[in-house]
Amino acid sequence: MNSKSDYIAVFDSGVGGISVLRQLRAQMPKERFLYYGDSANAPYGTRTAQQIRQLVMAVSADLMDRGCKALVVACNTATAAAIDLLRQTWPDRIIVGIEPALKPAAEHFPGGCVGVLATPVTLREEKFQHLMQLCQGKCQIIQIPAPGLVELVEQGKAVSPDAEELLRPLLEPLKGKLQALVLGCTHYPFAARSIRAILGDSVALLDGGEGTARETRRRLEQAGLLWDGPGEIRFESSLPGDGILSLSRSLLEQE
């Protein structure tokens, strides 16, 4: 039985899920969060679905054993590959995933052109393909796989000439065509300035972090598990050394 003071575990393949943690903290500033980044195995987006499921289940089992009151899978790739298995394994626990913000993009830009920047695995998975089918008639959707961008964010180079060099051939041909770009990986909001340097300010950038935080709060409230403080954030990583933890803290406070 969980208590209100138990941690909310937030899990990602690396530091990307900190973009979701920021939204969670904004909506629930008095909660206790345990953020776990599996940076030693990042990126997930180039692995097979089976490999991703094995990694996700191993980390999640540890977090569940430690008594977290909710598990937030703050990784689009992990959600697409493993969320159903997680819910089957722990049917009585609060488990919230994230998906690319394609539905809100289609609703806000009917008949427009929407790009989805994501990892190759996310775009291939059945969960995303189903989401595509739901939105297909509402707007034009362009899938944009971006291998390599996660690695740059993990290296602290989300806003850098390297990031712009990687993104330019993907995004520049779409300049003037896109009304919105869905950031379909939780690492990508940290590269927003690099994206803006190519597309300009007229393209709306959307990600699923706010909706995930809202759903987590709703589920905790429904279960009577909201905590009234004091708030706390702890960082853990599968990558040894202080460098990744230092990067995690700086990303949490990044403007």
PDB file of C-alpha atoms in Angstrom:
ATOM      1  CA  MET A   1       0.000   0.000   0.000  1.00  0.00           C
ATOM      2  CA  ASN A   2       1.474   3.326  -1.046  1.00  0.00           C
ATOM      3  CA  SER A   3       1.474   6.455   1.099  1.00  0.00           C
ATOM      4  CA  LYS A   4       1.211  10.082  -0.013  1.00  0.00           C
ATOM      5  CA  SER A   5       4.853  10.755   0.844  1.00  0.00           C
ATOM      6  CA  ASP A   6       6.218   8.020  -1.456  1.00  0.00           C
ATOM      7  CA  TYR A   7       8.203   9.100  -4.497  1.00  0.00           C
ATOM      8  CA  ILE A   8       6.834   9.588  -7.981  1.00  0.00           C
ATOM      9  CA  ALA A   9       9.382   7.743 -10.133  1.00  0.00           C
ATOM     10  CA  VAL A  10      10.176   9.382 -13.469  1.00  0.00           C
ATOM     11  CA  PHE A  11      12.067   7.180 -15.908  1.00  0.00           C
ATOM     12  CA  ASP A  12      13.741   7.904 -19.244  1.00  0.00           C
ATOM     13  CA  SER A  13      16.451   6.443 -21.447  1.00  0.00           C
ATOM     14  CA  GLY A  14      18.638   9.374 -20.359  1.00  0.00           C
ATOM     15  CA  VAL A  15      18.268  13.051 -19.476  1.00  0.00           C
ATOM     16  CA  GLY A  16      15.423  13.786 -21.920  1.00  0.00           C
ATOM     17  CA  GLY A  17      12.647  13.005 -19.449  1.00  0.00           C
ATOM     18  CA  ILE A  18      13.774  15.990 -17.385  1.00  0.00           C
ATOM     19  CA  SER A  19      11.657  18.039 -19.818  1.00  0.00           C
ATOM     20  CA  VAL A  20       8.674  16.083 -18.419  1.00  0.00           C
ATOM     21  CA  LEU A  21       9.966  16.366 -14.838  1.00  0.00           C
ATOM     22  CA  ARG A  22       9.895  20.160 -15.239  1.00  0.00           C
ATOM     23  CA  GLN A  23       6.201  19.976 -16.140  1.00  0.00           C
ATOM     24  CA  LEU A  24       5.506  17.581 -13.259  1.00  0.00           C
ATOM     25  CA  ARG A  25       7.223  19.903 -10.792  1.00  0.00           C
ATOM     26  CA  ALA A  26       5.320  22.905 -12.170  1.00  0.00           C
ATOM     27  CA  GLN A  27       1.977  21.167 -11.615  1.00  0.00           C
ATOM     28  CA  MET A  28       2.897  19.383  -8.349  1.00  0.00           C
ATOM     29  CA  PRO A  29       5.629  21.455  -6.644  1.00  0.00           C
ATOM     30  CA  LYS A  30       5.124  19.756  -3.267  1.00  0.00           C
ATOM     31  CA  GLU A  31       5.667  16.195  -4.499  1.00  0.00           C
ATOM     32  CA  ARG A  32       8.768  14.027  -4.047  1.00  0.00           C
ATOM     33  CA  PHE A  33      10.298  12.912  -7.357  1.00  0.00           C
ATOM     34  CA  LEU A  34      12.910  10.252  -8.082  1.00  0.00           C
ATOM     35  CA  TYR A  35      14.301  10.716 -11.578  1.00  0.00           C
ATOM     36  CA  TYR A  36      16.113   7.742 -13.106  1.00  0.00           C
ATOM     37  CA  GLY A  37      17.973   8.177 -16.391  1.00  0.00           C
ATOM     38  CA  ASP A  38      19.288   5.057 -18.131  1.00  0.00           C
ATOM     39  CA  SER A  39      22.043   7.032 -19.865  1.00  0.00           C
ATOM     40  CA  ALA A  40      24.392   4.024 -19.919  1.00  0.00           C
ATOM     41  CA  ASN A  41      22.026   2.434 -22.447  1.00  0.00           C
ATOM     42  CA  ALA A  42      20.966   5.563 -24.356  1.00  0.00           C
ATOM     43  CA  PRO A  43      19.751   6.015 -26.986  1.00  0.00           C
ATOM     44  CA  TYR A  44      16.798   3.627 -26.926  1.00  0.00           C
ATOM     45  CA  GLY A  45      15.639   4.909 -30.307  1.00  0.00           C
ATOM     46  CA  THR A  46      18.078   2.792 -32.321  1.00  0.00           C
ATOM     47  CA  ARG A  47      17.453  -0.466 -30.400  1.00  0.00           C
ATOM     48  CA  THR A  48      14.987  -3.238 -31.212  1.00  0.00           C
ATOM     49  CA  ALA A  49      11.601  -3.226 -29.487  1.00  0.00           C
ATOM     50  CA  GLN A  50      12.575  -6.394 -27.592  1.00  0.00           C
ATOM     51  CA  GLN A  51      15.790  -4.806 -26.286  1.00  0.00           C
ATOM     52  CA  ILE A  52      13.857  -1.730 -25.177  1.00  0.00           C
ATOM     53  CA  ARG A  53      11.269  -3.830 -23.342  1.00  0.00           C
ATOM     54  CA  GLN A  54      14.003  -5.717 -21.480  1.00  0.00           C
ATOM     55  CA  LEU A  55      15.685  -2.474 -20.378  1.00  0.00           C
ATOM     56  CA  VAL A  56      12.401  -0.837 -19.369  1.00  0.00           C
ATOM     57  CA  MET A  57      11.213  -3.848 -17.376  1.00  0.00           C
ATOM     58  CA  ALA A  58      14.498  -4.147 -15.477  1.00  0.00           C
ATOM     59  CA  VAL A  59      14.511  -0.494 -14.405  1.00  0.00           C
ATOM     60  CA  SER A  60      10.775  -0.445 -13.665  1.00  0.00           C
ATOM     61  CA  ALA A  61      10.972  -3.572 -11.484  1.00  0.00           C
ATOM     62  CA  ASP A  62      13.632  -1.880  -9.362  1.00  0.00           C
ATOM     63  CA  LEU A  63      11.589   1.329  -9.026  1.00  0.00           C
ATOM     64  CA  MET A  64       8.427  -0.609  -8.159  1.00  0.00           C
ATOM     65  CA  ASP A  65      10.300  -2.679  -5.563  1.00  0.00           C
ATOM     66  CA  ARG A  66      11.416   0.573  -3.948  1.00  0.00           C
ATOM     67  CA  GLY A  67       7.792   1.566  -3.391  1.00  0.00           C
ATOM     68  CA  CYS A  68       7.177   4.436  -5.795  1.00  0.00           C
ATOM     69  CA  LYS A  69       3.524   5.534  -5.749  1.00  0.00           C
ATOM     70  CA  ALA A  70       3.489   6.244  -9.498  1.00  0.00           C
ATOM     71  CA  LEU A  71       5.730   5.478 -12.455  1.00  0.00           C
ATOM     72  CA  VAL A  72       5.976   8.075 -15.212  1.00  0.00           C
ATOM     73  CA  VAL A  73       7.584   6.674 -18.356  1.00  0.00           C
ATOM     74  CA  ALA A  74       8.981   9.979 -19.622  1.00  0.00           C
ATOM     75  CA  CYS A  75      10.289   8.493 -22.863  1.00  0.00           C
ATOM     76  CA  ASN A  76       8.299   8.272 -26.102  1.00  0.00           C
ATOM     77  CA  THR A  77      10.298   5.295 -27.366  1.00  0.00           C
ATOM     78  CA  ALA A  78       9.910   3.335 -24.108  1.00  0.00           C
ATOM     79  CA  THR A  79       6.195   4.162 -23.954  1.00  0.00           C
ATOM     80  CA  ALA A  80       5.627   2.994 -27.525  1.00  0.00           C
ATOM     81  CA  ALA A  81       7.515  -0.271 -26.977  1.00  0.00           C
ATOM     82  CA  ALA A  82       6.671  -1.221 -23.397  1.00  0.00           C
ATOM     83  CA  ILE A  83       3.757   0.648 -21.779  1.00  0.00           C
ATOM     84  CA  ASP A  84       1.246  -2.165 -22.412  1.00  0.00           C
ATOM     85  CA  LEU A  85       3.609  -4.737 -20.880  1.00  0.00           C
ATOM     86  CA  LEU A  86       4.204  -2.496 -17.848  1.00  0.00           C
ATOM     87  CA  ARG A  87       0.471  -2.154 -17.225  1.00  0.00           C
ATOM     88  CA  GLN A  88      -0.061  -5.902 -17.614  1.00  0.00           C
ATOM     89  CA  THR A  89       2.750  -6.604 -15.126  1.00  0.00           C
ATOM     90  CA  TRP A  90       1.606  -4.058 -12.496  1.00  0.00           C
ATOM     91  CA  PRO A  91      -2.143  -3.640 -13.108  1.00  0.00           C
ATOM     92  CA  ASP A  92      -2.791  -2.062  -9.698  1.00  0.00           C
ATOM     93  CA  ARG A  93      -0.115   0.643  -9.922  1.00  0.00           C
ATOM     94  CA  ILE A  94      -0.308   4.130 -11.416  1.00  0.00           C
ATOM     95  CA  ILE A  95       1.684   4.008 -14.656  1.00  0.00           C
ATOM     96  CA  VAL A  96       1.615   6.989 -17.016  1.00  0.00           C
ATOM     97  CA  GLY A  97       3.345   7.133 -20.386  1.00  0.00           C
ATOM     98  CA  ILE A  98       3.921   9.846 -22.953  1.00  0.00           C
ATOM     99  CA  GLU A  99       3.043  10.020 -26.627  1.00  0.00           C
ATOM    100  CA  PRO A 100       3.850  12.569 -29.340  1.00  0.00           C
ATOM    101  CA  ALA A 101       1.441  15.538 -29.149  1.00  0.00           C
ATOM    102  CA  LEU A 102      -0.003  14.749 -32.577  1.00  0.00           C
ATOM    103  CA  LYS A 103      -3.672  14.877 -31.548  1.00  0.00           C
ATOM    104  CA  PRO A 104      -3.449  18.449 -30.164  1.00  0.00           C
ATOM    105  CA  ALA A 105      -1.413  19.485 -33.218  1.00  0.00           C
ATOM    106  CA  ALA A 106      -4.069  18.102 -35.582  1.00  0.00           C
ATOM    107  CA  GLU A 107      -6.822  19.853 -33.603  1.00  0.00           C
ATOM    108  CA  HIS A 108      -5.033  23.214 -33.520  1.00  0.00           C
ATOM    109  CA  PHE A 109      -3.953  23.137 -37.171  1.00  0.00           C
ATOM    110  CA  PRO A 110      -6.801  21.463 -39.113  1.00  0.00           C
ATOM    111  CA  GLY A 111      -5.883  21.080 -42.765  1.00  0.00           C
ATOM    112  CA  GLY A 112      -2.352  22.243 -42.003  1.00  0.00           C
ATOM    113  CA  CYS A 113       1.021  20.560 -42.270  1.00  0.00           C
ATOM    114  CA  VAL A 114       2.431  18.985 -39.102  1.00  0.00           C
ATOM    115  CA  GLY A 115       5.887  17.452 -38.768  1.00  0.00           C
ATOM    116  CA  VAL A 116       6.707  14.765 -36.208  1.00  0.00           C
ATOM    117  CA  LEU A 117      10.358  14.761 -35.157  1.00  0.00           C
ATOM    118  CA  ALA A 118      11.043  11.471 -33.364  1.00  0.00           C
ATOM    119  CA  THR A 119      13.345   8.484 -33.014  1.00  0.00           C
ATOM    120  CA  PRO A 120      13.142   5.792 -35.711  1.00  0.00           C
ATOM    121  CA  VAL A 121      11.690   3.278 -33.221  1.00  0.00           C
ATOM    122  CA  THR A 122       8.895   5.619 -32.092  1.00  0.00           C
ATOM    123  CA  LEU A 123       7.849   6.230 -35.697  1.00  0.00           C
ATOM    124  CA  ARG A 124       7.889   2.493 -36.489  1.00  0.00           C
ATOM    125  CA  GLU A 125       5.949   1.283 -33.446  1.00  0.00           C
ATOM    126  CA  GLU A 126       2.324   0.222 -33.759  1.00  0.00           C
ATOM    127  CA  LYS A 127       1.261   2.712 -31.056  1.00  0.00           C
ATOM    128  CA  PHE A 128       2.430   5.681 -33.142  1.00  0.00           C
ATOM    129  CA  GLN A 129       1.030   4.233 -36.366  1.00  0.00           C
ATOM    130  CA  HIS A 130      -2.377   3.988 -34.668  1.00  0.00           C
ATOM    131  CA  LEU A 131      -2.058   7.621 -33.552  1.00  0.00           C
ATOM    132  CA  MET A 132      -1.214   8.561 -37.145  1.00  0.00           C
ATOM    133  CA  GLN A 133      -4.360   6.837 -38.418  1.00  0.00           C
ATOM    134  CA  LEU A 134      -6.521   8.754 -35.933  1.00  0.00           C
ATOM    135  CA  CYS A 135      -5.124  12.094 -37.121  1.00  0.00           C
ATOM    136  CA  GLN A 136      -4.484  11.338 -40.798  1.00  0.00           C
ATOM    137  CA  GLY A 137      -7.593  13.006 -42.242  1.00  0.00           C
ATOM    138  CA  LYS A 138      -7.292  16.133 -40.096  1.00  0.00           C
ATOM    139  CA  CYS A 139      -3.938  17.409 -41.339  1.00  0.00           C
ATOM    140  CA  GLN A 140      -0.944  16.490 -43.475  1.00  0.00           C
ATOM    141  CA  ILE A 141       1.608  14.611 -41.357  1.00  0.00           C
ATOM    142  CA  ILE A 142       5.300  14.386 -42.190  1.00  0.00           C
ATOM    143  CA  GLN A 143       7.422  11.893 -40.242  1.00  0.00           C
ATOM    144  CA  ILE A 144      10.974  13.101 -39.547  1.00  0.00           C
ATOM    145  CA  PRO A 145      13.320  10.538 -37.959  1.00  0.00           C
ATOM    146  CA  ALA A 146      16.226  12.234 -36.186  1.00  0.00           C
ATOM    147  CA  PRO A 147      18.878   9.642 -35.259  1.00  0.00           C
ATOM    148  CA  GLY A 148      21.781  11.209 -33.398  1.00  0.00           C
ATOM    149  CA  LEU A 149      19.930  14.070 -31.695  1.00  0.00           C
ATOM    150  CA  VAL A 150      19.424  12.172 -28.435  1.00  0.00           C
ATOM    151  CA  GLU A 151      23.170  11.558 -28.224  1.00  0.00           C
ATOM    152  CA  LEU A 152      23.896  15.286 -28.599  1.00  0.00           C
ATOM    153  CA  VAL A 153      21.466  16.151 -25.786  1.00  0.00           C
ATOM    154  CA  GLU A 154      23.111  13.483 -23.601  1.00  0.00           C
ATOM    155  CA  GLN A 155      26.464  15.182 -24.287  1.00  0.00           C
ATOM    156  CA  GLY A 156      25.108  18.588 -23.245  1.00  0.00           C
ATOM    157  CA  LYS A 157      25.082  19.796 -26.880  1.00  0.00           C
ATOM    158  CA  ALA A 158      21.337  20.337 -27.390  1.00  0.00           C
ATOM    159  CA  VAL A 159      22.000  23.948 -28.342  1.00  0.00           C
ATOM    160  CA  SER A 160      25.170  23.836 -30.405  1.00  0.00           C
ATOM    161  CA  PRO A 161      26.535  24.029 -33.950  1.00  0.00           C
ATOM    162  CA  ASP A 162      26.552  20.202 -33.933  1.00  0.00           C
ATOM    163  CA  ALA A 163      22.813  20.085 -33.218  1.00  0.00           C
ATOM    164  CA  GLU A 164      22.054  22.627 -35.943  1.00  0.00           C
ATOM    165  CA  GLU A 165      24.233  20.706 -38.395  1.00  0.00           C
ATOM    166  CA  LEU A 166      22.297  17.501 -37.676  1.00  0.00           C
ATOM    167  CA  LEU A 167      18.875  19.177 -37.840  1.00  0.00           C
ATOM    168  CA  ARG A 168      19.374  21.477 -40.830  1.00  0.00           C
ATOM    169  CA  PRO A 169      19.066  18.851 -43.618  1.00  0.00           C
ATOM    170  CA  LEU A 170      15.998  17.409 -41.866  1.00  0.00           C
ATOM    171  CA  LEU A 171      14.142  20.671 -41.263  1.00  0.00           C
ATOM    172  CA  GLU A 172      15.313  23.266 -43.781  1.00  0.00           C
ATOM    173  CA  PRO A 173      13.454  21.643 -46.736  1.00  0.00           C
ATOM    174  CA  LEU A 174      10.243  22.008 -44.684  1.00  0.00           C
ATOM    175  CA  LYS A 175      10.702  25.689 -43.849  1.00  0.00           C
ATOM    176  CA  GLY A 176       7.637  27.641 -44.945  1.00  0.00           C
ATOM    177  CA  LYS A 177       5.595  24.442 -45.208  1.00  0.00           C
ATOM    178  CA  LEU A 178       5.127  23.385 -41.576  1.00  0.00           C
ATOM    179  CA  GLN A 179       2.591  25.015 -39.270  1.00  0.00           C
ATOM    180  CA  ALA A 180       3.661  22.870 -36.330  1.00  0.00           C
ATOM    181  CA  LEU A 181       6.439  20.507 -35.326  1.00  0.00           C
ATOM    182  CA  VAL A 182       5.683  17.805 -32.782  1.00  0.00           C
ATOM    183  CA  LEU A 183       8.732  17.028 -30.640  1.00  0.00           C
ATOM    184  CA  GLY A 184       8.211  13.273 -30.392  1.00  0.00           C
ATOM    185  CA  CYS A 185      11.084  12.535 -28.018  1.00  0.00           C
ATOM    186  CA  THR A 186      11.461  13.991 -24.528  1.00  0.00           C
ATOM    187  CA  HIS A 187      15.083  14.911 -25.287  1.00  0.00           C
ATOM    188  CA  TYR A 188      14.041  17.240 -28.101  1.00  0.00           C
ATOM    189  CA  PRO A 189      12.540  20.195 -26.138  1.00  0.00           C
ATOM    190  CA  PHE A 190      16.085  20.918 -24.938  1.00  0.00           C
ATOM    191  CA  ALA A 191      17.051  21.427 -28.599  1.00  0.00           C
ATOM    192  CA  ALA A 192      14.227  23.930 -29.200  1.00  0.00           C
ATOM    193  CA  ARG A 193      16.632  26.835 -29.748  1.00  0.00           C
ATOM    194  CA  SER A 194      18.564  24.825 -32.349  1.00  0.00           C
ATOM    195  CA  ILE A 195      15.267  23.980 -34.068  1.00  0.00           C
ATOM    196  CA  ARG A 196      14.141  27.620 -33.963  1.00  0.00           C
ATOM    197  CA  ALA A 197      17.444  28.704 -35.517  1.00  0.00           C
ATOM    198  CA  ILE A 198      16.421  26.725 -38.621  1.00  0.00           C
ATOM    199  CA  LEU A 199      12.617  27.028 -38.741  1.00  0.00           C
ATOM    200  CA  GLY A 200      12.185  30.468 -37.164  1.00  0.00           C
ATOM    201  CA  ASP A 201       9.481  31.494 -34.703  1.00  0.00           C
ATOM    202  CA  SER A 202       6.384  31.006 -36.859  1.00  0.00           C
ATOM    203  CA  VAL A 203       6.265  27.209 -36.439  1.00  0.00           C
ATOM    204  CA  ALA A 204       4.567  25.972 -33.260  1.00  0.00           C
ATOM    205  CA  LEU A 205       6.622  23.447 -31.263  1.00  0.00           C
ATOM    206  CA  LEU A 206       4.526  20.938 -29.320  1.00  0.00           C
ATOM    207  CA  ASP A 207       5.486  18.158 -26.925  1.00  0.00           C
ATOM    208  CA  GLY A 208       3.534  15.785 -24.704  1.00  0.00           C
ATOM    209  CA  GLY A 209       5.105  16.728 -21.367  1.00  0.00           C
ATOM    210  CA  GLU A 210       2.349  18.991 -20.075  1.00  0.00           C
ATOM    211  CA  GLY A 211      -0.379  16.454 -20.862  1.00  0.00           C
ATOM    212  CA  THR A 212       1.591  13.683 -19.156  1.00  0.00           C
ATOM    213  CA  ALA A 213       2.018  15.801 -16.023  1.00  0.00           C
ATOM    214  CA  ARG A 214      -1.682  16.676 -16.025  1.00  0.00           C
ATOM    215  CA  GLU A 215      -2.670  12.984 -16.332  1.00  0.00           C
ATOM    216  CA  THR A 216      -0.249  12.004 -13.528  1.00  0.00           C
ATOM    217  CA  ARG A 217      -1.753  14.613 -11.214  1.00  0.00           C
ATOM    218  CA  ARG A 218      -5.284  13.474 -12.104  1.00  0.00           C
ATOM    219  CA  ARG A 219      -4.471   9.813 -11.351  1.00  0.00           C
ATOM    220  CA  LEU A 220      -2.808  10.646  -8.018  1.00  0.00           C
ATOM    221  CA  GLU A 221      -5.706  12.884  -7.003  1.00  0.00           C
ATOM    222  CA  GLN A 222      -8.169  10.148  -7.931  1.00  0.00           C
ATOM    223  CA  ALA A 223      -6.233   7.679  -5.735  1.00  0.00           C
ATOM    224  CA  GLY A 224      -5.989  10.137  -2.829  1.00  0.00           C
ATOM    225  CA  LEU A 225      -2.178  10.110  -3.077  1.00  0.00           C
ATOM    226  CA  LEU A 226      -1.295  13.781  -3.617  1.00  0.00           C
ATOM    227  CA  TRP A 227       1.368  14.929  -1.135  1.00  0.00           C
ATOM    228  CA  ASP A 228       1.400  18.382   0.471  1.00  0.00           C
ATOM    229  CA  GLY A 229       5.140  18.696   0.904  1.00  0.00           C
ATOM    230  CA  PRO A 230       7.884  19.310   1.445  1.00  0.00           C
ATOM    231  CA  GLY A 231       8.852  18.713  -2.184  1.00  0.00           C
ATOM    232  CA  GLU A 232      12.065  16.965  -3.198  1.00  0.00           C
ATOM    233  CA  ILE A 233      13.848  15.884  -6.388  1.00  0.00           C
ATOM    234  CA  ARG A 234      16.457  13.109  -6.471  1.00  0.00           C
ATOM    235  CA  PHE A 235      18.482  12.136  -9.518  1.00  0.00           C
ATOM    236  CA  GLU A 236      19.895   8.694 -10.295  1.00  0.00           C
ATOM    237  CA  SER A 237      21.597   7.406 -13.429  1.00  0.00           C
ATOM    238  CA  SER A 238      22.879   4.099 -14.746  1.00  0.00           C
ATOM    239  CA  LEU A 239      25.927   6.001 -16.031  1.00  0.00           C
ATOM    240  CA  PRO A 240      28.643   6.254 -13.368  1.00  0.00           C
ATOM    241  CA  GLY A 241      30.215   9.573 -12.420  1.00  0.00           C
ATOM    242  CA  ASP A 242      28.991  13.027 -11.433  1.00  0.00           C
ATOM    243  CA  GLY A 243      28.949  14.502 -14.953  1.00  0.00           C
ATOM    244  CA  ILE A 244      25.546  13.137 -15.950  1.00  0.00           C
ATOM    245  CA  LEU A 245      23.990  14.134 -12.604  1.00  0.00           C
ATOM    246  CA  SER A 246      25.379  17.650 -12.983  1.00  0.00           C
ATOM    247  CA  LEU A 247      23.901  17.846 -16.500  1.00  0.00           C
ATOM    248  CA  SER A 248      20.569  16.586 -15.124  1.00  0.00           C
ATOM    249  CA  ARG A 249      20.405  19.343 -12.510  1.00  0.00           C
ATOM    250  CA  SER A 250      21.343  22.045 -15.020  1.00  0.00           C
ATOM    251  CA  LEU A 251      18.672  20.857 -17.500  1.00  0.00           C
ATOM    252  CA  LEU A 252      16.048  20.951 -14.737  1.00  0.00           C
ATOM    253  CA  GLU A 253      16.747  24.640 -14.157  1.00  0.00           C
ATOM    254  CA  GLN A 254      17.384  25.589 -17.808  1.00  0.00           C
ATOM    255  CA  GLU A 255      15.360  28.607 -18.969  1.00  0.00           C
TER     256      GLU A 255
END
